[in-house]
Each structure stands twice: as structure tokens, then as C-alpha cells.
Short mmCIF file of C-alpha atoms in Angstrom, two decimals:
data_model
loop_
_atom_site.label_atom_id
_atom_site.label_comp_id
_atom_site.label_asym_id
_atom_site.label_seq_id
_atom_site.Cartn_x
_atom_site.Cartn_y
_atom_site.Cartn_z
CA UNK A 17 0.00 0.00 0.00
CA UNK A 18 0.93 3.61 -0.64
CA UNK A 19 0.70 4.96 3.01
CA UNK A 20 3.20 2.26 3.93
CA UNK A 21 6.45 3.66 4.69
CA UNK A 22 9.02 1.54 6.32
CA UNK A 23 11.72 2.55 8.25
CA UNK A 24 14.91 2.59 5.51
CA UNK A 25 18.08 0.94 6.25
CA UNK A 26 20.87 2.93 7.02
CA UNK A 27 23.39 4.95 4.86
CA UNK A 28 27.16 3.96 4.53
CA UNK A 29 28.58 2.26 7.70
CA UNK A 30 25.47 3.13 9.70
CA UNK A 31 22.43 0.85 10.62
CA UNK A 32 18.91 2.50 11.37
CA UNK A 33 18.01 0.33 14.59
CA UNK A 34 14.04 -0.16 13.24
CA UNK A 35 14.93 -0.87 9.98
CA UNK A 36 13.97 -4.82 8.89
CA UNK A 37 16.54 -4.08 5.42
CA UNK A 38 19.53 -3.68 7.88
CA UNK A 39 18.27 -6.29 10.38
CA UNK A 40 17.98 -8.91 7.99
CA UNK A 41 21.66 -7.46 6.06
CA UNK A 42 23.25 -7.96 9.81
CA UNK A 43 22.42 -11.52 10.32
CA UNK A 44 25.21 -12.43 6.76
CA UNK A 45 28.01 -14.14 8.34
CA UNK A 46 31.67 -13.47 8.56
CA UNK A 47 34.85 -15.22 9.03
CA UNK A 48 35.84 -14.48 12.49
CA UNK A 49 38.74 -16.10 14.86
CA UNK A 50 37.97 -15.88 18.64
CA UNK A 51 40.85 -13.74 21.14
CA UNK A 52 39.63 -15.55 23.97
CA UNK A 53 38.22 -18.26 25.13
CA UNK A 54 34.17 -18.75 25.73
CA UNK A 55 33.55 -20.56 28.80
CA UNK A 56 30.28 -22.38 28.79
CA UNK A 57 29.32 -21.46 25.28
CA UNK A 58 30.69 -25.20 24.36
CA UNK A 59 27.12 -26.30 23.27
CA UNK A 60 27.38 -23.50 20.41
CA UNK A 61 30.60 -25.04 18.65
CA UNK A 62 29.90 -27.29 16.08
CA UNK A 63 32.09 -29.89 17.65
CA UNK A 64 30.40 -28.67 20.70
CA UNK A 65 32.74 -31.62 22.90
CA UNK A 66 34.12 -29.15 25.71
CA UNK A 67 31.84 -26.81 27.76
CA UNK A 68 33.65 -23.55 26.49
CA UNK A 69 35.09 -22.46 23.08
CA UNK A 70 38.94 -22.52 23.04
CA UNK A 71 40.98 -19.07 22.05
CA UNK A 72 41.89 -19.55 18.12
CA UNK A 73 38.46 -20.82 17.30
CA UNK A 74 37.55 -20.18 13.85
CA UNK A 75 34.21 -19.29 13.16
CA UNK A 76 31.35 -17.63 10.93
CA UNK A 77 29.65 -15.54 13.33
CA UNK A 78 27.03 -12.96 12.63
CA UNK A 79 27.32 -9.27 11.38
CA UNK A 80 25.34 -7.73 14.60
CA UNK A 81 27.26 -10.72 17.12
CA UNK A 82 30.84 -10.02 15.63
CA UNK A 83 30.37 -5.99 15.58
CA UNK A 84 29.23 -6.36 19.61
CA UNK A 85 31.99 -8.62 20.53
CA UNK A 86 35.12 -6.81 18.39
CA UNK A 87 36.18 -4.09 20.63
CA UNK A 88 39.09 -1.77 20.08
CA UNK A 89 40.65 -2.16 23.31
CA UNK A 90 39.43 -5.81 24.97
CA UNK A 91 39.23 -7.74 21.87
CA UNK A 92 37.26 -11.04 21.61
CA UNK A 93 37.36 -11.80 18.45
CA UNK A 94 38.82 -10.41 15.07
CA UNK A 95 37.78 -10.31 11.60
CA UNK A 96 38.35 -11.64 8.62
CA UNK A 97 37.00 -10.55 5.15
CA UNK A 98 34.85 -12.29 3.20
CA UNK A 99 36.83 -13.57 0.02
CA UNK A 100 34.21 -11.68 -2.41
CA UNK A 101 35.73 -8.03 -0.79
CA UNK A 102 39.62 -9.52 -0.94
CA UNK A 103 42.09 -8.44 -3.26
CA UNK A 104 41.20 -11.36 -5.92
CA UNK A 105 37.32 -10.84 -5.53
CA UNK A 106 37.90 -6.78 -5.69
CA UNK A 107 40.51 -7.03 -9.01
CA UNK A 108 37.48 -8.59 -10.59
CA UNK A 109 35.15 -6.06 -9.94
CA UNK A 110 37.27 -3.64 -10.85
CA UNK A 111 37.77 -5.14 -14.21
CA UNK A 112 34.12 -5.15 -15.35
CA UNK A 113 31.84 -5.33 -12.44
CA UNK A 114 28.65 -5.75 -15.27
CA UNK A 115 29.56 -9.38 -15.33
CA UNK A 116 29.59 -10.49 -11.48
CA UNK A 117 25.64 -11.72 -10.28
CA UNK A 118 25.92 -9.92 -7.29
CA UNK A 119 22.63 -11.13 -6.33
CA UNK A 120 24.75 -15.42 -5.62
CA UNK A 121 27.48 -13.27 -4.11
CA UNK A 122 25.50 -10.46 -1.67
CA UNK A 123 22.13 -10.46 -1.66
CA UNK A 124 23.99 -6.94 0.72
CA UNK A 125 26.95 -6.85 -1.42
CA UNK A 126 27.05 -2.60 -0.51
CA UNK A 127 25.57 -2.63 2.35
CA UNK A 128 27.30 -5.28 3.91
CA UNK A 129 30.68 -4.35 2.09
CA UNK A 130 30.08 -0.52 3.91
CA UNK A 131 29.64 -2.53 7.29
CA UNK A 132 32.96 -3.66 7.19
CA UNK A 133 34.46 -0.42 7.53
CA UNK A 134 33.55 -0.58 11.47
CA UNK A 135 36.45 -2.78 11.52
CA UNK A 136 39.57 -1.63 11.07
CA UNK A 137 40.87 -3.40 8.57
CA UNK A 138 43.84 -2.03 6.83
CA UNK A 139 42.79 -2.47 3.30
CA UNK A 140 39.51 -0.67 3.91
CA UNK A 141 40.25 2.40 1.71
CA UNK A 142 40.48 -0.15 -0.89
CA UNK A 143 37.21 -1.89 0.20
CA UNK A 144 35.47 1.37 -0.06
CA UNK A 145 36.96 2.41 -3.53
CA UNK A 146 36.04 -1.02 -4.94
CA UNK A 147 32.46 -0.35 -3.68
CA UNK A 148 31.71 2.76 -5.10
CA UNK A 149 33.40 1.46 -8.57
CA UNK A 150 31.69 -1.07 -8.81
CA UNK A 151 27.81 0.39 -8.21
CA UNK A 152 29.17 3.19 -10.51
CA UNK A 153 30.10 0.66 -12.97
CA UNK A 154 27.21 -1.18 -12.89
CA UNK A 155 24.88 2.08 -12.41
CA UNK A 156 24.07 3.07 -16.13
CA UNK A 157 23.20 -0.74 -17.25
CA UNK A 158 20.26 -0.89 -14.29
CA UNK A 159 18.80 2.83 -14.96
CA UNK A 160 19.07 1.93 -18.77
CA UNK A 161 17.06 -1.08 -18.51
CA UNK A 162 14.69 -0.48 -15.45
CA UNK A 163 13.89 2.58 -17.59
CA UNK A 164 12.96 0.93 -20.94
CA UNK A 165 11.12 -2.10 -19.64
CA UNK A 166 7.93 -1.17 -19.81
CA UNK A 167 4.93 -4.22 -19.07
CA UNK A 168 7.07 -6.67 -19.50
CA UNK A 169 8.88 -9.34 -17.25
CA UNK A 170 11.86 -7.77 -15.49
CA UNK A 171 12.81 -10.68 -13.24
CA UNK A 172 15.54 -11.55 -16.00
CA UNK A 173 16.84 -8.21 -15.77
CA UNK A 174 17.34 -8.23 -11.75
CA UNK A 175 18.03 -11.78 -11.08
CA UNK A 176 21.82 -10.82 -11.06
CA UNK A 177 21.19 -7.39 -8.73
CA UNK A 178 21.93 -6.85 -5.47
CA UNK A 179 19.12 -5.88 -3.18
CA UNK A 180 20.22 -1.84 -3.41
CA UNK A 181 20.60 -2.35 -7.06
CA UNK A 182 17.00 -4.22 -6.43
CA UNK A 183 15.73 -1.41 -4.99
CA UNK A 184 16.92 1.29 -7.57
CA UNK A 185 15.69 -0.63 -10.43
CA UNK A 186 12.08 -0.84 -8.57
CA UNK A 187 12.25 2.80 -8.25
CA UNK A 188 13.32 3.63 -11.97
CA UNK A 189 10.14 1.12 -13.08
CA UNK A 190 7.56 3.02 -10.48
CA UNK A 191 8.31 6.25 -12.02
CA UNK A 192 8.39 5.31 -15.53
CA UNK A 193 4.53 3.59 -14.78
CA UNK A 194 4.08 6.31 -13.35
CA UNK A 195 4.78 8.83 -16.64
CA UNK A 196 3.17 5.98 -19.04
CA UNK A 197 -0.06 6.84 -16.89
CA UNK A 198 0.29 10.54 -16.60
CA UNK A 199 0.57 10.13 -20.65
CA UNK A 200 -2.32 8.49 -21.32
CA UNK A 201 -4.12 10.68 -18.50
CA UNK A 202 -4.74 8.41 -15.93
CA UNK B 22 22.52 -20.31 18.14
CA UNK B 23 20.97 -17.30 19.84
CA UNK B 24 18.28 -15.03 18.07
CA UNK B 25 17.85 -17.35 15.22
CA UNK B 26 13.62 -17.47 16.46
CA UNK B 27 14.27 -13.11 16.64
CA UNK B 28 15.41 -13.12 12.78
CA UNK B 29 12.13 -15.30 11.72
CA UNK B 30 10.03 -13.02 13.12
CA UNK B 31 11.82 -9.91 11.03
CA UNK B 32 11.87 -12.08 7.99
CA UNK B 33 8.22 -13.26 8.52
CA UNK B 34 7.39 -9.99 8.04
CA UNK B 35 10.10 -8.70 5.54
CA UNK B 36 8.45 -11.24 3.06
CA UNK B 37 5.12 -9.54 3.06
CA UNK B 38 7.02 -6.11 1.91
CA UNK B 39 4.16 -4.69 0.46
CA UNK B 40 2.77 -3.41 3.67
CA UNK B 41 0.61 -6.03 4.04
CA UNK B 42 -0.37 -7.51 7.69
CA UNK B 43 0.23 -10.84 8.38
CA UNK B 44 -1.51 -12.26 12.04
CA UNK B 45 0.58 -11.13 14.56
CA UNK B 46 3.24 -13.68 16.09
CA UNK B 47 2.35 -14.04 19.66
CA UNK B 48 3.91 -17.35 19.75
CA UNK B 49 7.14 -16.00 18.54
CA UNK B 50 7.67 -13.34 20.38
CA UNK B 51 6.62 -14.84 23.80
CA UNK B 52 9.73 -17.56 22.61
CA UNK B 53 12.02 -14.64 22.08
CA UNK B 54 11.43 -13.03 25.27
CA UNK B 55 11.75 -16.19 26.93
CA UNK B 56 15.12 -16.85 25.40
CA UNK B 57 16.36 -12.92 26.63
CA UNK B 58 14.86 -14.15 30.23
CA UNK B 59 16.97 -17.29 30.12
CA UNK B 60 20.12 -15.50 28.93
CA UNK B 61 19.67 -12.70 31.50
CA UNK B 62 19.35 -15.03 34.27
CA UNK B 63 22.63 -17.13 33.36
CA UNK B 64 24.22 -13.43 33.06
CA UNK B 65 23.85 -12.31 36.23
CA UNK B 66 24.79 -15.64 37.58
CA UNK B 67 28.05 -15.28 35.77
CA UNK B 68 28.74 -11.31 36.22
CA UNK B 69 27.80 -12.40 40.23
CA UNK B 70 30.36 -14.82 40.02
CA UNK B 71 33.32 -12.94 37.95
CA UNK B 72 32.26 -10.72 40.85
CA UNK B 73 33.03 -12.97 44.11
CA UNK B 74 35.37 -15.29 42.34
CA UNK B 75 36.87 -12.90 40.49
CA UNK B 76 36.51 -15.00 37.41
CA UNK B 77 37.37 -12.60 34.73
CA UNK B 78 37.62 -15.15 32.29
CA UNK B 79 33.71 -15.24 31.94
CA UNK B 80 33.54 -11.26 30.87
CA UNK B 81 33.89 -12.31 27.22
CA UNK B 82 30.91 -14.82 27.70
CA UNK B 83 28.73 -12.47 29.55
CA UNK B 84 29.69 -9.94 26.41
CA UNK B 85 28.74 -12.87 24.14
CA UNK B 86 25.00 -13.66 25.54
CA UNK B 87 24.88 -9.20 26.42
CA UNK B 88 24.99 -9.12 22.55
CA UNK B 89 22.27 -11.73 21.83
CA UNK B 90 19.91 -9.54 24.41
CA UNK B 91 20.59 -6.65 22.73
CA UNK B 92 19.76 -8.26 19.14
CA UNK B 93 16.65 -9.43 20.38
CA UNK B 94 15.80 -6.44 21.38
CA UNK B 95 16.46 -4.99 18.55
CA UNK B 96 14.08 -7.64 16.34
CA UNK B 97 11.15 -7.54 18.80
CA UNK B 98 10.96 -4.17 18.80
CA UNK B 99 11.48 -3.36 14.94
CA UNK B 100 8.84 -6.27 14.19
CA UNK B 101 6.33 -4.58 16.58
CA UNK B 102 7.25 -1.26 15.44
CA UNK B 103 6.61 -2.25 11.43
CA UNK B 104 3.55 -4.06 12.28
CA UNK B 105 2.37 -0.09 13.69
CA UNK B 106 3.56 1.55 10.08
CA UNK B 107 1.29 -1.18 8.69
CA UNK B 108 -1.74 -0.71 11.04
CA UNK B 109 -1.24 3.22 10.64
CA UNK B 110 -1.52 2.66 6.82
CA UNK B 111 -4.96 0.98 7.25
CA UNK B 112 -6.34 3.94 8.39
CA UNK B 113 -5.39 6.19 5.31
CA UNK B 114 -6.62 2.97 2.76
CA UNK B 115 -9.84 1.78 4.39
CA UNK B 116 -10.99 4.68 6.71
CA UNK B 117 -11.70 4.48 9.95
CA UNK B 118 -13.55 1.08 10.09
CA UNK B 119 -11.08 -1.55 9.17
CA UNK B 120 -12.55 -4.89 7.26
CA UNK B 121 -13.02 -7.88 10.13
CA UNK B 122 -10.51 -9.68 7.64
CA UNK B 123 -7.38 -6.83 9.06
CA UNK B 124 -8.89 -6.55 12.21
CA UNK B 125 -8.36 -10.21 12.77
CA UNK B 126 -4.65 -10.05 11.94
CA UNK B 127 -4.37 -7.72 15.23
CA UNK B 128 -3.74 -8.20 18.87
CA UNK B 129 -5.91 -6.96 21.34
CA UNK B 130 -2.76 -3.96 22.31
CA UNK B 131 -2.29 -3.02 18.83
CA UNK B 132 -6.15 -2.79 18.60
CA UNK B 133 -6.03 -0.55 21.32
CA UNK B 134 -3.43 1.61 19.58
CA UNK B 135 -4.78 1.67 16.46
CA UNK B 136 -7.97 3.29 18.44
CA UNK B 137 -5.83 5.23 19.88
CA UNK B 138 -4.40 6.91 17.07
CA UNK B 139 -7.41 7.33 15.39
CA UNK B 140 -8.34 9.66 17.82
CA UNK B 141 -5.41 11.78 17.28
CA UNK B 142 -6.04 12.02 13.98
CA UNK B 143 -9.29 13.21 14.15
CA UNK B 144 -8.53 15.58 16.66
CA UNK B 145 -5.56 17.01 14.36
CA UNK B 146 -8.07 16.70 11.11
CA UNK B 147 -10.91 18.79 13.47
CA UNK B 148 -8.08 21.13 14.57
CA UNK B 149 -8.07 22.29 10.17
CA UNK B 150 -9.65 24.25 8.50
CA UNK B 151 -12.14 26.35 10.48
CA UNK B 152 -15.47 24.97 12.26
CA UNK B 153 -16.11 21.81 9.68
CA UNK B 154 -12.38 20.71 9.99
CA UNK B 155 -10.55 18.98 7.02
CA UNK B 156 -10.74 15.33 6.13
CA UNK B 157 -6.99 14.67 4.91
CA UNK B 158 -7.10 11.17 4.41
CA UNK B 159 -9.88 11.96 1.22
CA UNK B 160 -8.62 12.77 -2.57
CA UNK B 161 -5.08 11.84 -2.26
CA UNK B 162 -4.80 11.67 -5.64
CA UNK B 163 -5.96 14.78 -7.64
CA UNK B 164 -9.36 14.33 -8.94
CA UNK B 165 -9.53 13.32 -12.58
CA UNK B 166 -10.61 16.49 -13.73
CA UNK C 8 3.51 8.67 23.44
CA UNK C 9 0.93 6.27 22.20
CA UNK C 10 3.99 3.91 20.25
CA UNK C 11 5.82 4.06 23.57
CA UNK C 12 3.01 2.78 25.93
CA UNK C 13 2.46 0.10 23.09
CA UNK C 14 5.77 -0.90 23.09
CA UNK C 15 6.42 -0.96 26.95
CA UNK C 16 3.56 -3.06 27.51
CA UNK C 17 3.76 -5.66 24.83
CA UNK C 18 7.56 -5.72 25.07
CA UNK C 19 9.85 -4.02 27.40
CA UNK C 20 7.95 -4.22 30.76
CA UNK C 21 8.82 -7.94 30.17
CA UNK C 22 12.56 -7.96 29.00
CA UNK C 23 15.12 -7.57 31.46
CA UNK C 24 15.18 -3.92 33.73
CA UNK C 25 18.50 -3.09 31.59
CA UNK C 26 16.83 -3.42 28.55
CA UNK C 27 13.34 -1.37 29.05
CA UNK C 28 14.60 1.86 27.52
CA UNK C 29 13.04 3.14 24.09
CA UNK C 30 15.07 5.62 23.30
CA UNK C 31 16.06 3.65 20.11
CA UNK C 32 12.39 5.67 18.79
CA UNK C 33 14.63 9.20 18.38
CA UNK C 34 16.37 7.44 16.01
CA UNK C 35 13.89 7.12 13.28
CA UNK C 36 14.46 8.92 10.89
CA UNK C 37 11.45 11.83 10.19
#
């Protein structure tokens, strides 16, 4: 419905608290190696034999669970990056980001990639660069065709988007409806 | 893990991104609330025992399960909040008598608030426009002529 | 006022005391 707004997610390396986009974006996993040990969090290890996690754990732990426990100063665990924001990945993208489905590798391939930056990683300038590259790269190809596909089926034109890209091609269709309408004086 | 029934809920509702309402969760969120009750009371067992025992080892698990209660916080919260930007939208598409259909997709409390802020619409709608007041939620859209 | 006194009694009255803030409601966005 029209008189349904809900609360947007967040710009850049911040998350709007009431926002189901960047709730749902913050549960993606991440390669993460614990600093200490867990006592009595055994039963949450895979192998799950001893009552705590040992120090030097590796583990995929969530977005909103690794950004609570990495702190500057006591830290219990650091991160790793995800391979698809690593040198290889970013080379890639760099390259010709039209021919990566970012929709396999995100669905939060921005938003999540932006999240990262709240650790401090050293290659983060990097991170950030490739990001904006690559939704400036692929920028032209989703206006272009969320602008010319008019009542026809566009779920072969976002199956490889990301949901931002998602989003922006949604938004491009709504207001070209909305012209064909105002044209034909609806 | 932790919060995994907290991210159903969200999703539950993400799914239905239209604005639609789906029936409200009660079953779901009395489970999440019973999960923050259970970590809360094995926290303060813990931080009472770091405390006395001076077992400082246990600070990064009572970090660990302080995390999890804030993230299902966080989900409650947003899913109940939503559900309101939902409810509120009834009120501008159907008026001020919802169909029995909606009205069945409500608790009793969001009933209650959805009366509620009726109420301060219509008092903000009486406060327009001189004596008569101004119906705002009519002709949206301009009129065809 | 009317979101808050939703919220508290559907929610936070029954999470623990530490928890039964809403100031998280400034935050979104006008």
C-alpha cells in the first residue's frame, strides 16, 4: 500500500536500529577467529565436545554478534574478510563489475561491504573504492534497462542485482509507470 | 545459536514487503522473550560470580549472551514497530472502520493503539480548517478532472 | 507517546530492567 512507509536501512557504515533491510543485512556471516576463550558457550561449537570455546576458534559468526563482541581495546574476536571483498574478488570487480551476479554473491553486497568499515581493517580504503566502482560501474546498465522495460517481465533483468541495485531498479520502473499513466491521463 | 527465532520473526514480516499484515506472532515473540529471560538469568549468575570469584575469564561470555539480548531487542521491537507503520496505513486505505478480515490479523494492544491513534487524527483533522475541519485522508490523488 | 506505551507493555515491561529503555524511537528517521 501507498501509506506504507518503512523505516529505511541505514546509509554507509550506519544501521537505522528499526529498519527490517539492515536487520535482515546484519544476520550475513563473517569469518571471524575468537581472542579468547568462551567458557560455557561449548554447546554452540559445532564440535560442541568441551563446555567452552577454546581461544583460536575459527568461526562464521554474525554481522550484529561479531560488531558487539570486536572491541578496540578488549578484543574477543577479530575479523576476517569475506573472500568476495579480498584483493582477488575486488581485481574482478574492478575489471568489469557488469559481469559479477551480485545477487549469488551479496544479496547486501554494498551494504554489507560498507559494514565492514567498522572494523579496522587495513585495506579498507580499498574496500570502499572497490564499492563505489563497482555500483558506478554497474549504475548506467540498471537505470538503462529499469527505464525501458515497460509491461514486461523484469525478473531476467534483476536476477543478477543486489538488493540496493533491487531497490533502484524498482524505483526507476515506479516512475516510468508512473509517466506511461500521466501520458495516457490516468 | 541465539536469536535465530528473533530473525524469523523480522523475515516473517520482511516477506510480506508490500505493507501487508500478516496475524501477529504471539507465539514468537513470547519464545524470544523467553530466550532474553533465560540469557539474562545465566548473566547475572556469571557477572555475580566474575564478581566474588573474580573469574574474569567469563567477561567475554557475559559480552557474548549481552549481545544476543541486545539483538533481540532490537528484532522484537522493529517487528512490533513495522507491524504499527502497517496498522497506521490501514487507516489512510480503508478509513476508519477496518474490514473484520485486518482486524483479525491484530492483537488486542495493537487494537487498542490503532484506536488510539485514530483519535489523534481526528482531533488534528478537526483542529483544520475552520469549524467543519478537514478530512486529509480523502482525494489523495488529484481528482480526474 | 501512544507507540511508547504500546511498546512498553507488549515488550519491554517484560525484557530484562537493563533493557526497558526506548530511546532507540529518536532514532527514526522523520
Amino acid at each position: 500500500s501507498e501509506a506504507y512507509m518503512p523505516v529505511s536501512a541505514g546509509l554507509g557504515s550506519e544501521e537505522n536500529f528499526l529498519s527490517l533491510e539492515d536487520i535482515i543485512m546484519s544476520h550475513e556471516k563473517l569469518p571471524c577467529r575468537l581472542e579468547m576463550t568462551l567458557p560455557r558457550l561449548g554447546f554452540l561449537d559445532k564440535s560442541g565436545e568441551s563446555d567452552s570455546i577454546p581461544e583460536g576458534t575459527k568461526m562464521e559468526l554474525p554481522l550484529w554478534l561479531a560488531k558487539g563482541l570486536y572491541d578496540k581495546k578488549r578484543k574477543i574476536v577479530s575479523v576476517e574478510l569475506p573472500k568476495i571483498y579480498k584483493e582477488g574478488w575486488r581485481t574482478v570487480f574492478n575489471a568489469d563489475a557488469n559481469v559479477v551476479d551480485l545477487h549469488r554473491l551479496g544479496p547486501y553486497y554494498y551494504s554489507f561491504g560498507c559494514q565492514l568499515l567498522n572494523f579496522d581493517s587495513p585495506e579498507n580504503p580499498e574496500i570502499a573504492q572497490t564499492l563505489l566502482q563497482t555500483f558506478v560501474g554497474r549504475f548506467r546498465r540498471i537505470m538503462d534497462s529499469s527505464q525501458n522495460a515497460y509491461n514486461e517481465d523484469t525478473s531476467g533483468l534483476v536476477s543478477r542485482l543486489d538488493e540496493l541495485e533491487r531497490i533502484l531498479f524498482h524505483a526507476g520502473q515506479k516512475g516510468l509507470n508512473e509517466f506511461q499513466r500521466w501520458e495516457k491521463g490516468q | 545459536m541465539f536469536c535465530e527465532k528473533a530473525i524469523e520473526l523480522i523475515r516473517e514480516l520482511h516477506r510480506s514487503g508490500d505493507g501487508s499484515l500478516p496475524a501477529f506472532n504471539e507465539d514468537g515473540v513470547r519464545q524470544v522473550l523467553e530466550e532474553m529471560k533465560a540469557l539474562y538469568e545465566q548473566n547475572q549468575t556469571d557477572v555475580h560470580e566474575a564478581k566474588s570469584d573474580g573469574r574474569s575469564d567469563l567477561i567475554p561470555t557475559i559480552t557474548f549472551r549481552h549481545c544476543c539480548l541486545l539483538r533481540n531487542r532490537r528484532c522484537i521491537v522493529s517487528y512490533l514497530y513495522d507491524r504499527l507503520l502497517r496498522i497506521r496505513a490501514l487507516r489512510w486505505e480503508y478509513g476508519s472502520v477496518l474490514p473484520s478480515a485486518l482486524r483479525f490479523q491484530m492483537s488486542a494492544d495493537e487494537m487498542v493503539w490503532f484506536n488510539q491513534y485514530k483519535k489523534s487524527l481526528a482531533t488534528y483533522m478537526r483542529s483544520l480548517g475552520g469549524d467543519e475541519g478537514l478530512d486529509v485522508t480523502q482525494d489523495l490523488t488529484p481528482p480526474k478532472s | 507517546a501512544n507507540t511508547e506505551t504500546y511498546l512498553k507493555n507488549v515488550a519491554l515491561k517484560h525484557m530484562p530492567p537493563n533493557l526497558q529503555t526506548v530511546d532507540f524511537l529518536k532514532s527514526v528517521p522523520k
